[in-house]
Coordinates of C-alpha atoms and ligand atoms in Angstrom, one line a residue:
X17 CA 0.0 0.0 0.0
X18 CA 2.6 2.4 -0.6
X19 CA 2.5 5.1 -2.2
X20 CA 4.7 4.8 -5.8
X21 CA 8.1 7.1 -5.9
X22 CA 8.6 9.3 -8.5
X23 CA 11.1 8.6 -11.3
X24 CA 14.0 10.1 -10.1
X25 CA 16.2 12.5 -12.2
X26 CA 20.2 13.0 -12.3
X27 CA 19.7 16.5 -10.4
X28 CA 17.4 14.8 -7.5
X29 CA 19.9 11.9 -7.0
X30 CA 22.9 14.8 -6.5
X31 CA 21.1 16.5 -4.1
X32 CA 19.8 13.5 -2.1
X33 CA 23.8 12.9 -2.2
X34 CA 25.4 15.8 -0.9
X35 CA 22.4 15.7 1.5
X36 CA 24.3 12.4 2.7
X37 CA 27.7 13.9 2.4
X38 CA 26.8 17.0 4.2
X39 CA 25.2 14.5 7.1
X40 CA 28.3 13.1 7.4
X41 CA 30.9 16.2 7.6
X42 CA 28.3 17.3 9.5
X43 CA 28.6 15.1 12.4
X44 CA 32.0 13.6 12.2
X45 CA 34.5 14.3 14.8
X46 CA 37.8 15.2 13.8
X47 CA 40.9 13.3 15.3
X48 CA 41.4 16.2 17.2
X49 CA 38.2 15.4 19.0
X50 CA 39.3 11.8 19.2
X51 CA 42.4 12.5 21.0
X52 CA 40.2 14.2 23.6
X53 CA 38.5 10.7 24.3
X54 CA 41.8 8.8 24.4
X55 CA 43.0 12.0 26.6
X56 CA 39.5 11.9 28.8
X57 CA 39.9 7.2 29.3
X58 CA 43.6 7.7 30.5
X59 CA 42.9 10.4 33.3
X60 CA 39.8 8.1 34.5
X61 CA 41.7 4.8 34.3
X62 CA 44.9 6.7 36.4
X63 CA 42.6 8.1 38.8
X64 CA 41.0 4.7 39.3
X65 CA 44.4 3.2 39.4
X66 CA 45.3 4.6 42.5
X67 CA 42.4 2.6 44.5
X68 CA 42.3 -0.7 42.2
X69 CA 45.8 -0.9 40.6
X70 CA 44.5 -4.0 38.4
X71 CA 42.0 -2.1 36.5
X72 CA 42.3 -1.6 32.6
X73 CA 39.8 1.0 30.8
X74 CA 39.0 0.3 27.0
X75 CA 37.2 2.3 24.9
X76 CA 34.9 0.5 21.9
X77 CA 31.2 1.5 20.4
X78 CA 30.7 4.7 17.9
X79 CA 34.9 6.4 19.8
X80 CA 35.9 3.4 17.9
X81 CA 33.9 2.0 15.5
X82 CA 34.2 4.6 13.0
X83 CA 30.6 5.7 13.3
X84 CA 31.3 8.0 16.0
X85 CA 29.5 11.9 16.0
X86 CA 31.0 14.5 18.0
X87 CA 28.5 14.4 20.8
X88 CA 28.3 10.2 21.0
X89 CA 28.9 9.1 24.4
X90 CA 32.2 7.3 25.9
X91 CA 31.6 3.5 26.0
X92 CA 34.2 2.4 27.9
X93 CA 34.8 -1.1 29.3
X94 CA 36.5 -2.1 32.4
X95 CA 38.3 -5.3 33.0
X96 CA 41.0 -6.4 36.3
X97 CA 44.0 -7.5 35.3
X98 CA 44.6 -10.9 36.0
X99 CA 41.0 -11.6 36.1
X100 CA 39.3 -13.8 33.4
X101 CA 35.5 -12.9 34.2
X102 CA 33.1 -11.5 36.8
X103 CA 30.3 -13.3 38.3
X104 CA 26.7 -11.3 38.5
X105 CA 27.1 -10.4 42.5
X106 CA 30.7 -9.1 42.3
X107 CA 29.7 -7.4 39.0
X108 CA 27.1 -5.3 41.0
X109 CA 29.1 -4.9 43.8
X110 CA 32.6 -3.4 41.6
X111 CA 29.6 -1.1 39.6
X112 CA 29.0 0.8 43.3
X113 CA 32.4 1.0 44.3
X114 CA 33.2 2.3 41.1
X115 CA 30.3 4.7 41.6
X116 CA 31.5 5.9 45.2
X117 CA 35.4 6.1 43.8
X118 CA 33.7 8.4 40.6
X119 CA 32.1 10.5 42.8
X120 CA 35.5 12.0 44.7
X121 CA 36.8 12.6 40.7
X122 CA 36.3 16.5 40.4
X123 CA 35.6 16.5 36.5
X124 CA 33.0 14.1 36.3
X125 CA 29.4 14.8 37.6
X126 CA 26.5 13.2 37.6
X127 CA 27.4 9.6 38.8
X128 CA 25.2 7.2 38.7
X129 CA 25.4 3.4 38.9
X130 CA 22.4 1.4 36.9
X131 CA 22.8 -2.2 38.0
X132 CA 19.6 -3.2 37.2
X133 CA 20.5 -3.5 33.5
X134 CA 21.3 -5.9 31.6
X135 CA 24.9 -5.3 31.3
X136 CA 24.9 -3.1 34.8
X137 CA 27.1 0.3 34.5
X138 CA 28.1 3.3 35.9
X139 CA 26.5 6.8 34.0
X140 CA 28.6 9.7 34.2
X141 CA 28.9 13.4 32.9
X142 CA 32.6 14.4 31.9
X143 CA 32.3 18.1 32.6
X144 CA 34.7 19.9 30.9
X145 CA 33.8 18.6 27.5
X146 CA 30.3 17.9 27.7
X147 CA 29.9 14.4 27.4
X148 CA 28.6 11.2 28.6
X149 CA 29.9 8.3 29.2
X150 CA 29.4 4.7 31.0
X151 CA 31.5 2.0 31.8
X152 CA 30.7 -1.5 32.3
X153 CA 33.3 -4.6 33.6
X154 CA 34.3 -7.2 31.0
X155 CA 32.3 -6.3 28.6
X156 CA 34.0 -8.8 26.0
X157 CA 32.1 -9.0 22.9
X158 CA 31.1 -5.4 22.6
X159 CA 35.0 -4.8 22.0
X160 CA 34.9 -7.5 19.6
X161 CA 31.8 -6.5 17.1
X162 CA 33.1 -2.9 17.3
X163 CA 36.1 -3.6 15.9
X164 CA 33.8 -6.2 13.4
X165 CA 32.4 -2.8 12.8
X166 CA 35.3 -0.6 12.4
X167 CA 36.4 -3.0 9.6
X168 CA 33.1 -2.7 7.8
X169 CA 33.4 1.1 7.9
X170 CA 37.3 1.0 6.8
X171 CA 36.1 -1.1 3.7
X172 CA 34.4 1.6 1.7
X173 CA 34.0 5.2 2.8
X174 CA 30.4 4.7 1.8
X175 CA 29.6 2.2 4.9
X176 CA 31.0 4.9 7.1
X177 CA 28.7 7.8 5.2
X178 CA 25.7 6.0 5.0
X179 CA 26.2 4.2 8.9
X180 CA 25.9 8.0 9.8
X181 CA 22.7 9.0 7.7
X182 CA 21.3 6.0 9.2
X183 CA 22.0 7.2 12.6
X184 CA 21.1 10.6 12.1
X185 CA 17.9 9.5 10.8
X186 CA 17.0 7.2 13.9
X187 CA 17.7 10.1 16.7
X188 CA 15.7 12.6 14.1
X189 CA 12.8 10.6 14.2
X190 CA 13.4 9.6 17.8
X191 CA 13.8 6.0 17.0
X192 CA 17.4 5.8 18.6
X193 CA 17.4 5.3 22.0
X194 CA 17.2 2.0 23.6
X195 CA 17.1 3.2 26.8
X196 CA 13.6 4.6 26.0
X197 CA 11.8 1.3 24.2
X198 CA 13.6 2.0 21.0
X199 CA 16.6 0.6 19.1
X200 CA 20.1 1.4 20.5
X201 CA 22.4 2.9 17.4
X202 CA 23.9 -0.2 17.4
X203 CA 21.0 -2.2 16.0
X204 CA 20.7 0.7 13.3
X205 CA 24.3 -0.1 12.3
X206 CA 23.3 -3.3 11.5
X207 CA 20.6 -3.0 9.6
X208 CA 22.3 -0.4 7.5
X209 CA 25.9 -3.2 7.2
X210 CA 23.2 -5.9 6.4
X211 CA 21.5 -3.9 3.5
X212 CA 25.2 -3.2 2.2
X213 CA 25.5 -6.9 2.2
X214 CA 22.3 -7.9 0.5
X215 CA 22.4 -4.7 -2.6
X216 CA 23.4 -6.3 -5.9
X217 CA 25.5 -5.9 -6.3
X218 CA 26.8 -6.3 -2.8
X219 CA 28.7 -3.2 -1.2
X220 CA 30.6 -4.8 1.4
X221 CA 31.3 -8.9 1.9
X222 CA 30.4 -11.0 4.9
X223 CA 33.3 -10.5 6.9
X224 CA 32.7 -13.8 9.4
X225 CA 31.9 -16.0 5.9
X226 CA 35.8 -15.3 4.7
X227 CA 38.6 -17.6 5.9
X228 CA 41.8 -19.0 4.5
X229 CA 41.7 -23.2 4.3
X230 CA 38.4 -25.3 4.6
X231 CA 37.1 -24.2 8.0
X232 CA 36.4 -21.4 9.8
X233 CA 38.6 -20.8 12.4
X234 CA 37.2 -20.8 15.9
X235 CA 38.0 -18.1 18.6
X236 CA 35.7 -18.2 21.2
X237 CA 34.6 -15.5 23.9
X238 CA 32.0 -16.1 25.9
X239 CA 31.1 -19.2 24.7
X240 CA 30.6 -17.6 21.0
X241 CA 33.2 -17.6 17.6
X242 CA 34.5 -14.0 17.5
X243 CA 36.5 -14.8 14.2
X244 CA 36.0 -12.9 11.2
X245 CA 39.0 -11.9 8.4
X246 CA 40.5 -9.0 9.5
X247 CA 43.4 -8.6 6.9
X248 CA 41.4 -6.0 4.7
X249 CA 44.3 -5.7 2.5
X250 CA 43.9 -9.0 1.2
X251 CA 40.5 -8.5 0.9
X252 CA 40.1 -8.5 -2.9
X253 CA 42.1 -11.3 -3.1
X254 CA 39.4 -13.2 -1.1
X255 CA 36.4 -11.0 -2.4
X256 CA 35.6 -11.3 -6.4
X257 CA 32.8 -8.7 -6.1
X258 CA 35.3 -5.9 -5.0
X259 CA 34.3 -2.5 -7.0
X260 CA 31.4 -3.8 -8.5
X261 CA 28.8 -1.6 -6.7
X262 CA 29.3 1.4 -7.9
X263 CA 26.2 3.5 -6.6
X264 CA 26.5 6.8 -4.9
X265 CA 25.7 6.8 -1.4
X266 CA 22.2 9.2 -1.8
X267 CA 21.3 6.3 -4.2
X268 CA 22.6 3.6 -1.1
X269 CA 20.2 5.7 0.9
X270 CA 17.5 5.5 -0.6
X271 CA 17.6 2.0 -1.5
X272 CA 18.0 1.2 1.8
X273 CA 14.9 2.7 2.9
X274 CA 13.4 0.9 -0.3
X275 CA 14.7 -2.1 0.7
X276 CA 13.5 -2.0 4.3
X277 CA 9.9 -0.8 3.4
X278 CA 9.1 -2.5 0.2
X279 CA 11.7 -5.8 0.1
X280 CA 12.6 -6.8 3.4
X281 CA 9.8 -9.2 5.1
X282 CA 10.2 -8.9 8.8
X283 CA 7.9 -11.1 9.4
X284 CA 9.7 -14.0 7.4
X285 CA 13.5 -13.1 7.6
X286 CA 16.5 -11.8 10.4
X287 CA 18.3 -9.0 10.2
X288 CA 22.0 -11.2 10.6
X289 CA 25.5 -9.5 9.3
X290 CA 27.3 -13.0 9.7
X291 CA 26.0 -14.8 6.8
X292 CA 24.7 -14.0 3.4
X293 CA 22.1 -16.9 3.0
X294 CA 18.6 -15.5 4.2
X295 CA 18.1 -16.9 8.0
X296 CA 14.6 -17.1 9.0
X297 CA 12.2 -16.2 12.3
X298 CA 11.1 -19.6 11.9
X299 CA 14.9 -21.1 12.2
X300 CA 15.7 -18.9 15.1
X301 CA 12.5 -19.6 16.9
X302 CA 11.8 -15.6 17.0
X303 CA 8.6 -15.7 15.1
X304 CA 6.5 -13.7 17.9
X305 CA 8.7 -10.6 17.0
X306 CA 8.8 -8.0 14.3
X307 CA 11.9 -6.4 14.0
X308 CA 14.5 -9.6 14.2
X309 CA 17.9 -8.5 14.5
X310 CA 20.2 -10.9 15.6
X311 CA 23.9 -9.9 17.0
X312 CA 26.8 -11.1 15.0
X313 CA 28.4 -13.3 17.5
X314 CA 25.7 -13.8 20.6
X315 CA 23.5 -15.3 18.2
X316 CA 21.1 -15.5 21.3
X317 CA 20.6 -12.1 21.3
X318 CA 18.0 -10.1 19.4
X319 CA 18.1 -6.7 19.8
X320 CA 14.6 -6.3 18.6
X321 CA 13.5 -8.5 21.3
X322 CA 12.7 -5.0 23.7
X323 CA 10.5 -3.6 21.4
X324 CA 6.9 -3.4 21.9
X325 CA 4.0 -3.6 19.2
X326 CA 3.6 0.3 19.6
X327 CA 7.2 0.9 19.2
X328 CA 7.2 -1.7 16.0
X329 CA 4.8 0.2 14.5
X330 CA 6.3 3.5 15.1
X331 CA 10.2 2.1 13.6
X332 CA 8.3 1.0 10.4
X333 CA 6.4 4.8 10.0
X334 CA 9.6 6.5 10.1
X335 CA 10.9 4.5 7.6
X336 CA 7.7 4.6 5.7
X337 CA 8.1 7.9 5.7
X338 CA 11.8 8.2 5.1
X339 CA 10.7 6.7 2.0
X340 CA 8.3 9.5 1.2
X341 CA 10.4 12.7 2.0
X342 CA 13.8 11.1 0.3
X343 CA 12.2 9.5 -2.5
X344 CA 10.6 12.3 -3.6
X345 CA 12.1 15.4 -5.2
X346 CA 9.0 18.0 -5.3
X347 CA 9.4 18.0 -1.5
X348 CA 12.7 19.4 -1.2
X349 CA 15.2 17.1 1.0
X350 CA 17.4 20.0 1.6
X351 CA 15.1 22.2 4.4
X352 CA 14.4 19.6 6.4
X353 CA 18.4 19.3 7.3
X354 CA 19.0 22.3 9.3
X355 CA 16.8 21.1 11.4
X356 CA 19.0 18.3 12.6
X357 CA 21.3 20.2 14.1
X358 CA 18.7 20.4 17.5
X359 CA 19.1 16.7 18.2
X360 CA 22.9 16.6 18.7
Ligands
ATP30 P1 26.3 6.3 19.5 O1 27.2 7.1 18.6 O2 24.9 6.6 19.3 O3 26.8 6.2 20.9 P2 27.4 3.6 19.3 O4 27.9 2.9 18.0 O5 28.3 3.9 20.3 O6 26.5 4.8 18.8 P3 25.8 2.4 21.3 O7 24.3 2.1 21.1 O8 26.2 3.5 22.2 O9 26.3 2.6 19.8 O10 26.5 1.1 21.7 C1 27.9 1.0 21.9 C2 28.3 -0.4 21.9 O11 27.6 -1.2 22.9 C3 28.1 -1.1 20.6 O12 29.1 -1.0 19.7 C4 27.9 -2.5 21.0 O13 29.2 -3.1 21.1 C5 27.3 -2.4 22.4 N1 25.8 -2.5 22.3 C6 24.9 -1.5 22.3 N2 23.7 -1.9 22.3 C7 23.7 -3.2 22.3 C8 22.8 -4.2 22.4 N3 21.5 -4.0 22.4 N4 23.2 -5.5 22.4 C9 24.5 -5.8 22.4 N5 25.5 -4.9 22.4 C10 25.1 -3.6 22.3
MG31 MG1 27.9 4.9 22.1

């Protein structure tokens, strides 16, 4: 029951593309700005070195995925030397220390331990440069699929370009906060990786599919394989269809809202990054859900599995109507950009 697009002309397709382009300078943080994060984990992991010598702060999501904005929060993830994993009571109980030890730090405010969640972490507010960060404790495989991530996005600068429309797109149409009933920007990622995949022809290849000899190696974290080929410089080696999509990223864009609104059938298929075959709700046993996404290495884990009918419904109008404004030339793309600018 969609409405039919327009047939779209040379001029349209530029605009729509600078319109991506400009999304992306836009929001981009310069390596200036990246220093300041690497600047910001040091002096929190040497002020929390003086009361637990063993602890190690990491970095990972959008400060090192390569779909970082300017304003995205610090994910940072704690681990004690010398300790291989953390049991669900001690877990809590590092969270508020942590907290308490926080608190005495004069440039970070607003300290507040969530333990409830669930990955439990500590919230805080880094003063002098405005943003927000959390850390959690051994937080293994979220180090693990953002570097998955960070390849995707050093593979063609149009994964990085259109990973950032996507996520502008989700906080403009308040889609893009998990922490409110939505989708976290992570599960947007995805979506946008996996569309890559599926174009034809394909954008990027399925990085967890490619392995030198017969089997895939095994490297396993948590219980799950974590392997997936890294050595991007052999990648066309390994890769025939290299090059071959050659489509600007406003066409990418709009094709992926195509895709997800007129192609995609929630209802029969999952949203999965880690292999190119279709997987099915019915072969994951997720069939009582509507938007499937599955993580790339905790296959158990569906990050659609939070959302409720209402929010469903609300995901699929904002893309319906993605569709509408950036399909359509005679209503102007360019004025609605400005207003962007509010939500970061
Ligand atoms: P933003 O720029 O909006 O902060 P981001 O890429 O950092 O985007 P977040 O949603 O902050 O995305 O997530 C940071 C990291 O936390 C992700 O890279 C992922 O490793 C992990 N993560 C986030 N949400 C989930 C989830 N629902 N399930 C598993 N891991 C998640
Ligand atoms: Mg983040």
């Amino acid at each position: 029951q969609l409405d039919p697009l327009p047939a779209l002309t040379p001029e349209f397709l530029s605009v729509l593309n600078k319109v991506c382009e400009q999304c992306y300078t836009d929001f981009a943080p310069d390596e200036l700005e990246m220093g300041v994060r690497e600047l910001i984990l040091k002096d929190l992991e040497t002020f929390i070195r003086r009361q637990l010598p063993a602890a190690r702060l990491q970095l990972f999501g959008s400060s090192k995925n390569g779909f970082g904005f300017k304003q995205s929060d610090l994910d940072i993830c704690m681990v004690l030397e010398g300790q291989e994993s953390i049991n669900d009571v001690d877990c809590i109980a590092l969270i508020e220390s942590l907290a308490r030890l926080l608190r005495k730090h004069s440039g970070v405010k607003n300290v507040l331990p969530i333990t409830t969640a669930k990955v439990p972490i500590v919230k805080f507010y880094h003063a002098q440069t405005g943003l927000e960060g959390d850390i959690s404790l051994y937080n293994t495989l979220a180090l693990h699929n953002t570097r998955l991530l960070a390849s995707y996005a050093a593979i063609d600068r149009r994964v990085k370009v259109l990973c950032y429309v996507m996520k502008v797109f989700a906080k403009m149409c308040d889609i893009g906060d998990a922490s409110r009933g939505s989708l976290s920007s992570y599960a947007y990622t995805l979506m946008a990786l996996f569309f890559l995949q599926q174009r034809n022809p394909p954008v990027i290849p399925v990085l967890q599919e490619i392995y030198d000899g017969q089997k895939k190696p095994e490297l396993l974290v948590d219980g799950w394989n974590v392997y997936f080929y890294e050595d991007l410089k052999a990648l066309s080696g390994r890769w025939p269809q290299v090059g071959r999509n050659t489509e600007t990223v406003g066409e990418l864009w709009l094709g992926l809202l195509r895709f997800y609104t007129e192609e995609f059938d929630f209802r029969e298929h999952v949203v999965c990054i880690r292999q190119h075959a279709r997987l099915t709700t019915f072969n994951k046993q997720w069939t009582s859900k509507y938007i499937v996404i599955e993580d790339p290495f905790d296959l158990n884990h569906n990050l659609g599995a939070g959302l409720s009918r209402k929010m469903t419904n609300f995901i699929m109008k904002a893309f319906i109507n993605g569709r509408r404004v950036f399909g359509s030339p005679l209503q102007a793309v360019p004025p609605v950009y400005p207003s962007l600018m509010e939500y970061f």
